[in-house]
Coordinates of C-alpha atoms and ligand atoms in Angstrom, one line a residue:
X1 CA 112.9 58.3 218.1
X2 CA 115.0 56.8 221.2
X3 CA 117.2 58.5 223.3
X4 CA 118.0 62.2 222.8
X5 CA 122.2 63.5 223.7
X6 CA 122.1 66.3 225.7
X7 CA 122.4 69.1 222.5
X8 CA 119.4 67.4 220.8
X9 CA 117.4 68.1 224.2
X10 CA 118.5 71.4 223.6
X11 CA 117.7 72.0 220.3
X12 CA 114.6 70.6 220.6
X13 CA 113.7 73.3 223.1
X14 CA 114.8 75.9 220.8
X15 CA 111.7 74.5 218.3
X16 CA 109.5 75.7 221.1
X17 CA 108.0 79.0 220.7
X18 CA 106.9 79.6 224.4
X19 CA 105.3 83.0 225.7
X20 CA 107.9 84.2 228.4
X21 CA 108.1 87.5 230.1
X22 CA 111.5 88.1 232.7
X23 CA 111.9 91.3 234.6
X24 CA 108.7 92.6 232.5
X25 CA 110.0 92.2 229.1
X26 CA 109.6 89.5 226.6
X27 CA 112.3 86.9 226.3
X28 CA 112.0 85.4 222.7
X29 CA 115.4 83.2 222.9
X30 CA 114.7 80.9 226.1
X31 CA 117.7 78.9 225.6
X32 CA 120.3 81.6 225.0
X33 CA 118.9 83.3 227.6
X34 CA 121.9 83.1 230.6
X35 CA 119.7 82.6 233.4
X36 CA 117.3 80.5 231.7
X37 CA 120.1 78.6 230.4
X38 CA 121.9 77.7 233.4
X39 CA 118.7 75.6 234.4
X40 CA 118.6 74.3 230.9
X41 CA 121.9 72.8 231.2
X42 CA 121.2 71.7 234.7
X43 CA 118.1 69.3 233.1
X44 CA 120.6 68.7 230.5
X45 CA 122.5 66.5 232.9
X46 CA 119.7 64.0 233.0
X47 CA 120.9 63.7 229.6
X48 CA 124.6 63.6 229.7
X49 CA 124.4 61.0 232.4
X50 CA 122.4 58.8 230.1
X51 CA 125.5 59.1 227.6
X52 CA 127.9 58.3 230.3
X53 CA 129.0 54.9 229.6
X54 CA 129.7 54.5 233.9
X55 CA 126.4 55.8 234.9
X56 CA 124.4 55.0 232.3
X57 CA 123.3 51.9 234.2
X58 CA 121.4 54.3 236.7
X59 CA 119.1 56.3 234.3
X60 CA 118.5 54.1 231.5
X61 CA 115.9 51.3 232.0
X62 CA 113.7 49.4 229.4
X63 CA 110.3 50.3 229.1
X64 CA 107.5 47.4 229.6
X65 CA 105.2 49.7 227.2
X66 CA 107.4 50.5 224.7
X67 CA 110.2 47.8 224.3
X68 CA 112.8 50.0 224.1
X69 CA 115.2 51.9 226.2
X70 CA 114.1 54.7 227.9
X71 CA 115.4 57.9 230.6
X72 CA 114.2 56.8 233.7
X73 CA 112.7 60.1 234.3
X74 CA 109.7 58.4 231.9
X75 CA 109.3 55.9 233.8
X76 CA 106.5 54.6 236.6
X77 CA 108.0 52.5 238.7
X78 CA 107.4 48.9 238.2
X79 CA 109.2 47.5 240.8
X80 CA 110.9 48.1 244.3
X81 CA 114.3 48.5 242.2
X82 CA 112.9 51.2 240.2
X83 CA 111.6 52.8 243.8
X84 CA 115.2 52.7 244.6
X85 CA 117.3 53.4 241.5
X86 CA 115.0 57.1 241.6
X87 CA 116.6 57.9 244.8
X88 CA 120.2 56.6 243.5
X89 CA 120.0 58.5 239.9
X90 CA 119.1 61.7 242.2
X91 CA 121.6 61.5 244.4
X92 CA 124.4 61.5 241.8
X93 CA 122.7 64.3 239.8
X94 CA 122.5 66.4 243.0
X95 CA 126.5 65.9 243.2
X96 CA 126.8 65.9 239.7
X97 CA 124.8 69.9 239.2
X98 CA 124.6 71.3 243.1
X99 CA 121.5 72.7 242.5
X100 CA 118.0 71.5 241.3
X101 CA 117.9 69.3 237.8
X102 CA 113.9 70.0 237.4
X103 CA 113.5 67.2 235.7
X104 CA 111.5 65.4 238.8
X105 CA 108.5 67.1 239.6
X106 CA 107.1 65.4 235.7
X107 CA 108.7 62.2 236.7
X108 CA 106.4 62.2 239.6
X109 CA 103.3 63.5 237.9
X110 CA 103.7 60.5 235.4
X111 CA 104.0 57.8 238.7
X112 CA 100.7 59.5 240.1
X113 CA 99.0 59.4 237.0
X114 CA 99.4 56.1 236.2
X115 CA 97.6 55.2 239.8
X116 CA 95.7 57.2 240.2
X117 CA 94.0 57.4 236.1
X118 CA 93.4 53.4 236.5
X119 CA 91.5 53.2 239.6
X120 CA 89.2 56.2 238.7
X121 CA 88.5 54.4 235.5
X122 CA 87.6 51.0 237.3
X123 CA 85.3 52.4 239.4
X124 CA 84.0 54.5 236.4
X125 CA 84.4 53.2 233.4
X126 CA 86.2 56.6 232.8
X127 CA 89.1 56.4 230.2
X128 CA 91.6 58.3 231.3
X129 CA 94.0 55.4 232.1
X130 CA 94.0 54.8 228.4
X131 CA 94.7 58.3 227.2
X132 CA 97.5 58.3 229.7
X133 CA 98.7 55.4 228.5
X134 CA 99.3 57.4 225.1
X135 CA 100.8 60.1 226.3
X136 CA 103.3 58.2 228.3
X137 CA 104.4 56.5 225.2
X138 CA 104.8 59.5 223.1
X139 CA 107.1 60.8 226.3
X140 CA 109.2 57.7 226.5
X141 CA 109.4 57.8 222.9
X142 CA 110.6 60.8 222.2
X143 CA 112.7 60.9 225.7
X144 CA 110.8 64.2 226.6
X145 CA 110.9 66.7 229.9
X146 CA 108.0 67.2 231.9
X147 CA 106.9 69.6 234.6
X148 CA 104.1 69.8 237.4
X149 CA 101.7 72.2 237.3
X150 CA 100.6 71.8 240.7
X151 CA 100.2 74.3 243.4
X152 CA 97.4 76.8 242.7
X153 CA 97.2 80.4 244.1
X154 CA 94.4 79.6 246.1
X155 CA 93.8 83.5 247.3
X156 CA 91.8 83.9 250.0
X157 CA 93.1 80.8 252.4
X158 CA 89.7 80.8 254.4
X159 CA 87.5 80.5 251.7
X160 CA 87.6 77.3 249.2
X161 CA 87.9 77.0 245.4
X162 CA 83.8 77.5 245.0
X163 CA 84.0 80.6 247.6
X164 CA 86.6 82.9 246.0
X165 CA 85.9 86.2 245.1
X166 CA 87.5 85.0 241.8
X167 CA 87.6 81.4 241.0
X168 CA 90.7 81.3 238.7
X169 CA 92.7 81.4 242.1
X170 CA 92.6 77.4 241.8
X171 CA 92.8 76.4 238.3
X172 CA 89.5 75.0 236.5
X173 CA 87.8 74.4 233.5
X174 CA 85.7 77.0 232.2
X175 CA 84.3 75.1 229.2
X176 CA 83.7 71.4 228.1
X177 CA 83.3 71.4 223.7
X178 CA 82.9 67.9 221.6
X179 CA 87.1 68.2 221.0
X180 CA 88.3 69.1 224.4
X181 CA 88.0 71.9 227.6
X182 CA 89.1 74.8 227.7
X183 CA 91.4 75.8 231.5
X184 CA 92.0 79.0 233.5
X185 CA 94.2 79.6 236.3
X186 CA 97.3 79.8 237.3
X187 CA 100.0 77.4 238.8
X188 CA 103.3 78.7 241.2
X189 CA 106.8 77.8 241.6
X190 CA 106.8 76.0 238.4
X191 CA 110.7 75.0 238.6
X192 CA 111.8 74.4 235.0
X193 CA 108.9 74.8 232.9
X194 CA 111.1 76.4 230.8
X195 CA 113.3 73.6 230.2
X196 CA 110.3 71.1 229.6
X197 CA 108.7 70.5 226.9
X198 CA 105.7 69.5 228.4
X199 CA 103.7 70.9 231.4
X200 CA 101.3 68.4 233.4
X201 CA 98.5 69.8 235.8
X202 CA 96.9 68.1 238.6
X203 CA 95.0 69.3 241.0
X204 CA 96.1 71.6 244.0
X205 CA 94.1 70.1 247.3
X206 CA 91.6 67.3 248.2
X207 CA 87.8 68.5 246.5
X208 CA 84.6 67.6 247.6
X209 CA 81.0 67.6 246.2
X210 CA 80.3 70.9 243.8
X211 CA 83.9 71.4 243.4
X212 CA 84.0 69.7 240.2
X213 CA 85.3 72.1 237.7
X214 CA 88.8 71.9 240.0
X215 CA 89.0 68.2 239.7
X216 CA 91.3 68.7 236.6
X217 CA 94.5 66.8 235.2
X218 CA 96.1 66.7 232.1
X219 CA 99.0 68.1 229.4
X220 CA 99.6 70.7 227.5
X221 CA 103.0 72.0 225.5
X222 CA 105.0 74.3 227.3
X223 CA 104.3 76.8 224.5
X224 CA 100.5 76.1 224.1
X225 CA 98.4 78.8 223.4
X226 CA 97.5 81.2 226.5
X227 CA 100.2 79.6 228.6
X228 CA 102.4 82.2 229.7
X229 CA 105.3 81.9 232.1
X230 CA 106.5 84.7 234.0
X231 CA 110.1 83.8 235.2
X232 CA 110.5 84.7 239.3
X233 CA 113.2 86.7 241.0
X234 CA 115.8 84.8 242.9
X235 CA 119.1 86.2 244.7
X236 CA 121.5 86.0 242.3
X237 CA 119.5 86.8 238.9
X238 CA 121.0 89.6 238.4
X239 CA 124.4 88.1 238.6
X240 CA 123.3 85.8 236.5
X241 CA 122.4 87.8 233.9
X242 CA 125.6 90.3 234.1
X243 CA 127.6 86.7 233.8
X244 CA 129.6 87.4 237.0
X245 CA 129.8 86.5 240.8
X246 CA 127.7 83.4 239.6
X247 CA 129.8 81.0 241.7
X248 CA 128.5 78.1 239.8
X249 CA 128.2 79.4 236.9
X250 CA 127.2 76.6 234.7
X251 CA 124.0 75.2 236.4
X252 CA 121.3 77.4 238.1
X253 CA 117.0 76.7 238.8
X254 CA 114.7 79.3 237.7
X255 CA 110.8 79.5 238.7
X256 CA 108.1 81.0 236.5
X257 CA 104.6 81.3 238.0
X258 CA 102.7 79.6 234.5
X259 CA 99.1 81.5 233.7
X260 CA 96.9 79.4 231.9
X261 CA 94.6 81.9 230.3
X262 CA 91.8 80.1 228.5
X263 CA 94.3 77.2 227.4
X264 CA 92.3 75.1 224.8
X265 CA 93.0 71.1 226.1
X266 CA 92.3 67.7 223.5
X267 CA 90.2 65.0 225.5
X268 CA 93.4 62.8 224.5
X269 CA 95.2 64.9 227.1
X270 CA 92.5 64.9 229.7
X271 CA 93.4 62.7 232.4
X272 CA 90.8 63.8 235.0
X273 CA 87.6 66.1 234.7
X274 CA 85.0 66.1 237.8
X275 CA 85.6 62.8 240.0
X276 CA 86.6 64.6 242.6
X277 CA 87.6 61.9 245.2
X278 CA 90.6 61.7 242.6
X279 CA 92.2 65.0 243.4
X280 CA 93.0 63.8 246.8
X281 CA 94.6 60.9 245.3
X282 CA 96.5 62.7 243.0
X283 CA 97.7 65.1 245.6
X284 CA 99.1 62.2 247.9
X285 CA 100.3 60.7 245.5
X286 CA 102.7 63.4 243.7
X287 CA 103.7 65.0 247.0
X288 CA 104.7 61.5 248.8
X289 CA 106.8 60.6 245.3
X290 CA 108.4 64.5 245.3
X291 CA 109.1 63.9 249.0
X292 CA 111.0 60.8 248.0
X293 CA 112.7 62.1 245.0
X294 CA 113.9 65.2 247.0
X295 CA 116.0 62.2 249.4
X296 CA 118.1 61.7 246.6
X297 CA 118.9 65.1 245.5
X298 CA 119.3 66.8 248.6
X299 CA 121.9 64.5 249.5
X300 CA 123.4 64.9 246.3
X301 CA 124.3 68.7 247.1
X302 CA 124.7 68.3 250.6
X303 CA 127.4 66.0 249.3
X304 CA 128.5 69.4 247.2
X305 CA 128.3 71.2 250.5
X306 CA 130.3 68.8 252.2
X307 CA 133.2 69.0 249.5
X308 CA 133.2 72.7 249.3
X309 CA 133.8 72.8 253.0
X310 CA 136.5 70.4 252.8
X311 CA 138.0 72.2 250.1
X312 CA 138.0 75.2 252.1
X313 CA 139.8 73.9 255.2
X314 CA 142.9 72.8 252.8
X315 CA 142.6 76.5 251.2
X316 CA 142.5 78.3 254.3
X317 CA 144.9 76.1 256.3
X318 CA 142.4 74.7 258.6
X319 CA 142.0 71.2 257.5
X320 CA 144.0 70.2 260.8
X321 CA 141.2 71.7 263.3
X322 CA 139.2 69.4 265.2
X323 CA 136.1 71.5 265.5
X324 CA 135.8 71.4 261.9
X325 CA 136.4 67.5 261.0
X326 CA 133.5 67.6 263.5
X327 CA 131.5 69.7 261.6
X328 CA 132.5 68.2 258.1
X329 CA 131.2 64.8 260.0
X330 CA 127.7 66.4 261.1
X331 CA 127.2 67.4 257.4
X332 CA 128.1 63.9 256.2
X333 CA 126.1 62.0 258.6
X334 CA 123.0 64.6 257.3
X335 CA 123.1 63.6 254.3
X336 CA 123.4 60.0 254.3
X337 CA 120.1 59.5 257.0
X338 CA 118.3 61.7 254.6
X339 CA 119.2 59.3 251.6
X340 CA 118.6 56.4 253.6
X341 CA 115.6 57.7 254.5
X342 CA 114.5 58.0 251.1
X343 CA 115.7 54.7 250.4
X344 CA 113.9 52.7 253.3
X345 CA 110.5 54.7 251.8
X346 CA 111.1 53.1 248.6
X347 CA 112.4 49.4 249.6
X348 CA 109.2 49.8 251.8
X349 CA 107.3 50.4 248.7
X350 CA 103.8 48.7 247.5
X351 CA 102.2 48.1 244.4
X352 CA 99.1 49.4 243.0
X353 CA 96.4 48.0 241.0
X354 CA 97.3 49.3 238.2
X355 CA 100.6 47.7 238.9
X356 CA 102.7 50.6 239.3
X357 CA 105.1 50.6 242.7
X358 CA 104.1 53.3 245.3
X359 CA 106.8 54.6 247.9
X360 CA 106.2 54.5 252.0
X361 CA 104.6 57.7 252.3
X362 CA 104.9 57.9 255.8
X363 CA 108.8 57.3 255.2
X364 CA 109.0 59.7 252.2
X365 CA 107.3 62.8 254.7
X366 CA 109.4 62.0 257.2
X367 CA 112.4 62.3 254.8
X368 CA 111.0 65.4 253.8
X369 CA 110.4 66.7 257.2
X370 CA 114.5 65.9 257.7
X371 CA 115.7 67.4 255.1
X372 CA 113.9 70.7 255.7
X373 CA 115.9 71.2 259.2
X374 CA 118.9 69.6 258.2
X375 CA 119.7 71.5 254.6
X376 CA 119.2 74.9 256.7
X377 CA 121.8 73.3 259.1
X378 CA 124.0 71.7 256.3
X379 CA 124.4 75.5 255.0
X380 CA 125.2 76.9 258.6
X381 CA 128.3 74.6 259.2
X382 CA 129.5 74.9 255.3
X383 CA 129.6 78.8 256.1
X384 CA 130.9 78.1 259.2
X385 CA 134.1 76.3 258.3
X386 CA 134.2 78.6 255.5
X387 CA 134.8 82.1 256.6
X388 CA 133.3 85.0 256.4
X389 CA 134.2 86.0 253.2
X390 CA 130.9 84.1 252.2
X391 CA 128.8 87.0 252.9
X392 CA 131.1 90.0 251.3
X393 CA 133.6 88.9 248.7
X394 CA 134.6 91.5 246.4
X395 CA 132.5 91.2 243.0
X396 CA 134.6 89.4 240.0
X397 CA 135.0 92.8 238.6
X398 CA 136.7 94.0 240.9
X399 CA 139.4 91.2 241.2
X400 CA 139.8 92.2 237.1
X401 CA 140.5 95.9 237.7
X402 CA 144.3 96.5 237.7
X403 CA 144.3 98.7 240.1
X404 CA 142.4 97.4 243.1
X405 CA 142.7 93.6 241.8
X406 CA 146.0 92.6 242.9
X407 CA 145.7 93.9 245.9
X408 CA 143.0 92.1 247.0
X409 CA 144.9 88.8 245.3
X410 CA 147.4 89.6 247.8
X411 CA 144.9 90.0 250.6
X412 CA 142.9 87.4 249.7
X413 CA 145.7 84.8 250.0
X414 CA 145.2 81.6 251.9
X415 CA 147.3 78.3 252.6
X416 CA 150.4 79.3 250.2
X417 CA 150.5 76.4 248.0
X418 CA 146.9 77.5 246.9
X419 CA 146.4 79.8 244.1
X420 CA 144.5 82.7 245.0
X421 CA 142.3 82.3 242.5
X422 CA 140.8 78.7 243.4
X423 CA 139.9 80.0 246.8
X424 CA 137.8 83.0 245.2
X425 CA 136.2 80.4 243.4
X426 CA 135.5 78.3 245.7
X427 CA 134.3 81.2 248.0
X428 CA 131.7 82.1 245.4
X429 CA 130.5 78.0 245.3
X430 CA 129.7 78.4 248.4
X431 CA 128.1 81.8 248.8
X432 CA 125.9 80.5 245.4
X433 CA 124.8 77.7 247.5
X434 CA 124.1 79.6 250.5
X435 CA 122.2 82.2 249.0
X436 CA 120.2 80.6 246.1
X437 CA 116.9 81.2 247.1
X438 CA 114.7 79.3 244.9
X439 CA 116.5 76.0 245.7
X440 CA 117.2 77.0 249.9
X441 CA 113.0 77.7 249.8
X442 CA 112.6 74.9 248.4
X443 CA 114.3 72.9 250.7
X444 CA 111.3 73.8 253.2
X445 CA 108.4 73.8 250.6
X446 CA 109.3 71.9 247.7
X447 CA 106.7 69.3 247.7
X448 CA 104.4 71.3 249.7
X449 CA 105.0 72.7 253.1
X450 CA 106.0 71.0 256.4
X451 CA 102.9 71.4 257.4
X452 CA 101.5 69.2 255.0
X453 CA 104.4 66.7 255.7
X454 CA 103.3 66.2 259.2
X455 CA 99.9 66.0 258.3
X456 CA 100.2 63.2 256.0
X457 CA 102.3 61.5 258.3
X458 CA 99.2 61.7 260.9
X459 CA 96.7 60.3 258.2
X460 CA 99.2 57.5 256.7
X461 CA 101.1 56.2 259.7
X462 CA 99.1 53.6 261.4
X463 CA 98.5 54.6 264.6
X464 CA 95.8 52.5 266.2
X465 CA 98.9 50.0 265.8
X466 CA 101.1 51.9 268.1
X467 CA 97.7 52.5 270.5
X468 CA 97.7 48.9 270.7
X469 CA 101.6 48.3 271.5
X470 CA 101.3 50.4 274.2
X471 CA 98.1 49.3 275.5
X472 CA 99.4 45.6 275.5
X473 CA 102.5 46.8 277.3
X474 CA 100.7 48.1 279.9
X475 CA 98.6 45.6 281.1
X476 CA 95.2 46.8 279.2
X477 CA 93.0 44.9 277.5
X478 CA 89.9 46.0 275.6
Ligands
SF4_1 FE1 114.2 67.1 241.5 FE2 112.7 68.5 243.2 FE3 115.2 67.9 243.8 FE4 114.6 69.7 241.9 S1 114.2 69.9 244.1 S2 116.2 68.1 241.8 S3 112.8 68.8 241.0 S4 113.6 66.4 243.6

């Protein structure tokens, strides 16, 4: 089918018939839907930049499986310059929609997969590598969205998967037929599933022996039978769904939490089912490559950031002070360690066995651990340099009233060559920014949390190497 345009990615969501409930009711039109459609449109960019004949360059590539051109969103890296062009395509996106673009987290599952699948099945015989193989193609093909289904409930955090008081906490199979198995559980923060048309599932946590029924991986449709996705609050939904004091009004991120109750899966979608030393894999693998990917777009809207603060200074007749050139400067110099942090992980990068490139995970946590800190701070000097009107502008609504509204255009008045009205605007960019809670949070636990991050560092990084530089150094020798 080749490359879809952005309003044939959308149209071919509205062909999806996915189970949906939002503030307890059903929604039946996802894509009409205003908040639901403000993420859609923000996956939709991966699109439109794909059309763009000046940055086409960055998110088309030619698949080695299929011959043809492809979004590089479906595609494994198969070299260092694909390892670097992810972190390149994210930053502009970032910029481009100044929010999350969703279209990553399946970008990243496909990477792991294809790993991960080939050296179970050479130490098997397995065939999952192979059935992945398929799938991939009929992704590329049909230049299709994916989302990760990856973090499990996991209840009771002292007991394990085996141990619960109720097992579906961490997803599993609860039946294996001649056609397929049949899944229950449920998967969190599941950023976009909406505006996928796939959802992938690996596995939540490293499993051991008698764990598994966990050990699970594969695809479903996003409107499979017994998937349901029930969309999460965030801090400006009901803005969003009023259609006023949206701030950026035509790109937003949603997260369902996706039940899979009793979801029927073909063997041709299995892509793991009870090796367990596999889920650790899997695990590394996805969360070093999200870690990676988030480089890219965090710079991207710290880049946003930046720009709205600058704005700000001209519209409030500050762009002269000292103090905030400084502070512009600290958010500048953010985000371009974090991008180059997230590039050295991927010119660092290896390749597999199964011939796929793999980023530095050491690198890519430590880039992770960065951004954390640094977006929190990023969003403390924008405000900053901003004002306070951040935190209590006047709704929209009332700026409309004729009573109270041109009053408050008087008051409101900045720099005069600046129209009023541009530095409302830009005074709701910024509070959207600030306050968008389901792309702040994830700033800390996108990817899993900084826990995690530091943890994998400690496993990766080789550290009997530095115990031997410093050993050396001082005189010892064992
Ligand atoms: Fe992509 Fe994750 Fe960034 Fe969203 S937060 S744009 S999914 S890397």
């Amino acid at each position: 089918m080749g490359l879809m345009t952005k309003n044939e990615y959308i149209e071919s969501l509205r062909k999806l018939k996915p189970t949906v409930y939002m503030f307890g009711e059903k929604v039946e039109n996802v894509v009409d839907n205003p908040r639901l459609r403000a993420g859609i449109e923000a996956t939709g960019a991966t699109y439109e930049l794909a059309e763009d004949p000046e940055l086409r360059h960055l998110i088309v590539t030619e698949s080695k499986l299929i011959g043809e051109p492809i979004n590089r969103f479906n595609n494994p890296p198969q070299s260092i310059e694909d390892l670097v062009a992810r972190v390149k395509m994210n930053r502009v996106l970032g910029r481009r929609v100044g929010t999350c673009f969703q279209r990553c987290t399946g970008q990243d599952c496909l990477a792991s997969l294809s790993v991960a699948t080939y050296d179970c099945d050479q130490k098997y015989g397995t065939q999952y590598n192979k059935r992945f193989t398929e799938f991939l193609k009929y992704m590329q093909k049909n230049d299709l969205v994916a989302n990760a289904g990856v973090t499990d409930m996991k209840g009771d955090r002292n007991l394990g998967p085996t141990e619960q008081p109720d097992k579906d906490v961490y997803l599993h199979i609860v039946e294996k037929r001649a056609d397929g198995i049949v899944v229950r559980g449920a998967k969190a923060h599941q950023t976009g599933s909406l505006s996928s048309h796939e959802l992938i599932v690996l596995p939540t946590r490293a499993l051991r022996k008698g764990e598994e029924e966990f050990a699970v991986a594969f695809a479903v449709p996003a409107d499979a039978p017994g998937v349901i996705h029930v969309v999460g609050r965030s801090s400006l939904d009901t803005r969003e769904e009023g259609g006023c004091d949206c701030g950026n009004v035509r790109y937003s991120k949603y997260a369902p939490t996706v039940i899979f109750e009793n979801v029927f899966v073909p063997w041709e979608r299995v892509f793991l089912c009870g090796e367990v030393e596999y889920a650790a894999d899997l695990v590394l693998y996805f969360s070093a490559f999200h870690r990676q990917s988030h480089g890219g777009c965090k710079a991207g809207k710290i880049d946003c950031m930046a720009g709205a603060a600058l704005t700000m200074m001209t519209y409030n007749g500050t762009d002269k002070v000292g103090h905030h050139k400084e502070k512009v400067i600290d958010m500048i110099h953010r985000a371009e360690t974090l991008y180059g942090c997230s590039l050295a992980a991927s010119y660092e990068g290896k390749q597999k066995p199964s011939g796929v490139y793999f980023i530095d995970p050491v690198l890519a946590n430590a880039s992770k651990i960065h951004e954390g800190r640094e977006m929190a701070e990023a969003t403390r000097l924008m405000i900053d340099i901003a004002g306070g009107f951040v935190a209590d502008l006047p709704s929209d609504k009332d700026f409309a009233n004729s009573e109270v509204g041109p009053l408050l255009k008087k008051y409101l008045k900045g720099a005069s060559n600046v129209p009023v009205e541009n530095r409302v605007k830009m005074f709701r960019f910024i509070e959207k920014m600030a306050m968008e809670s389901a792309d702040t949070i994830s700033d800390i636990h996108g990817g899993g949390s900084p826990a995690a991050h530091r943890l994998t560092i400690y496993r990766e990084a080789d550290t009997q190497a530095r115990i031997k530089a410093a050993k050396r150094l001082a005189g010892i020798e064992e």
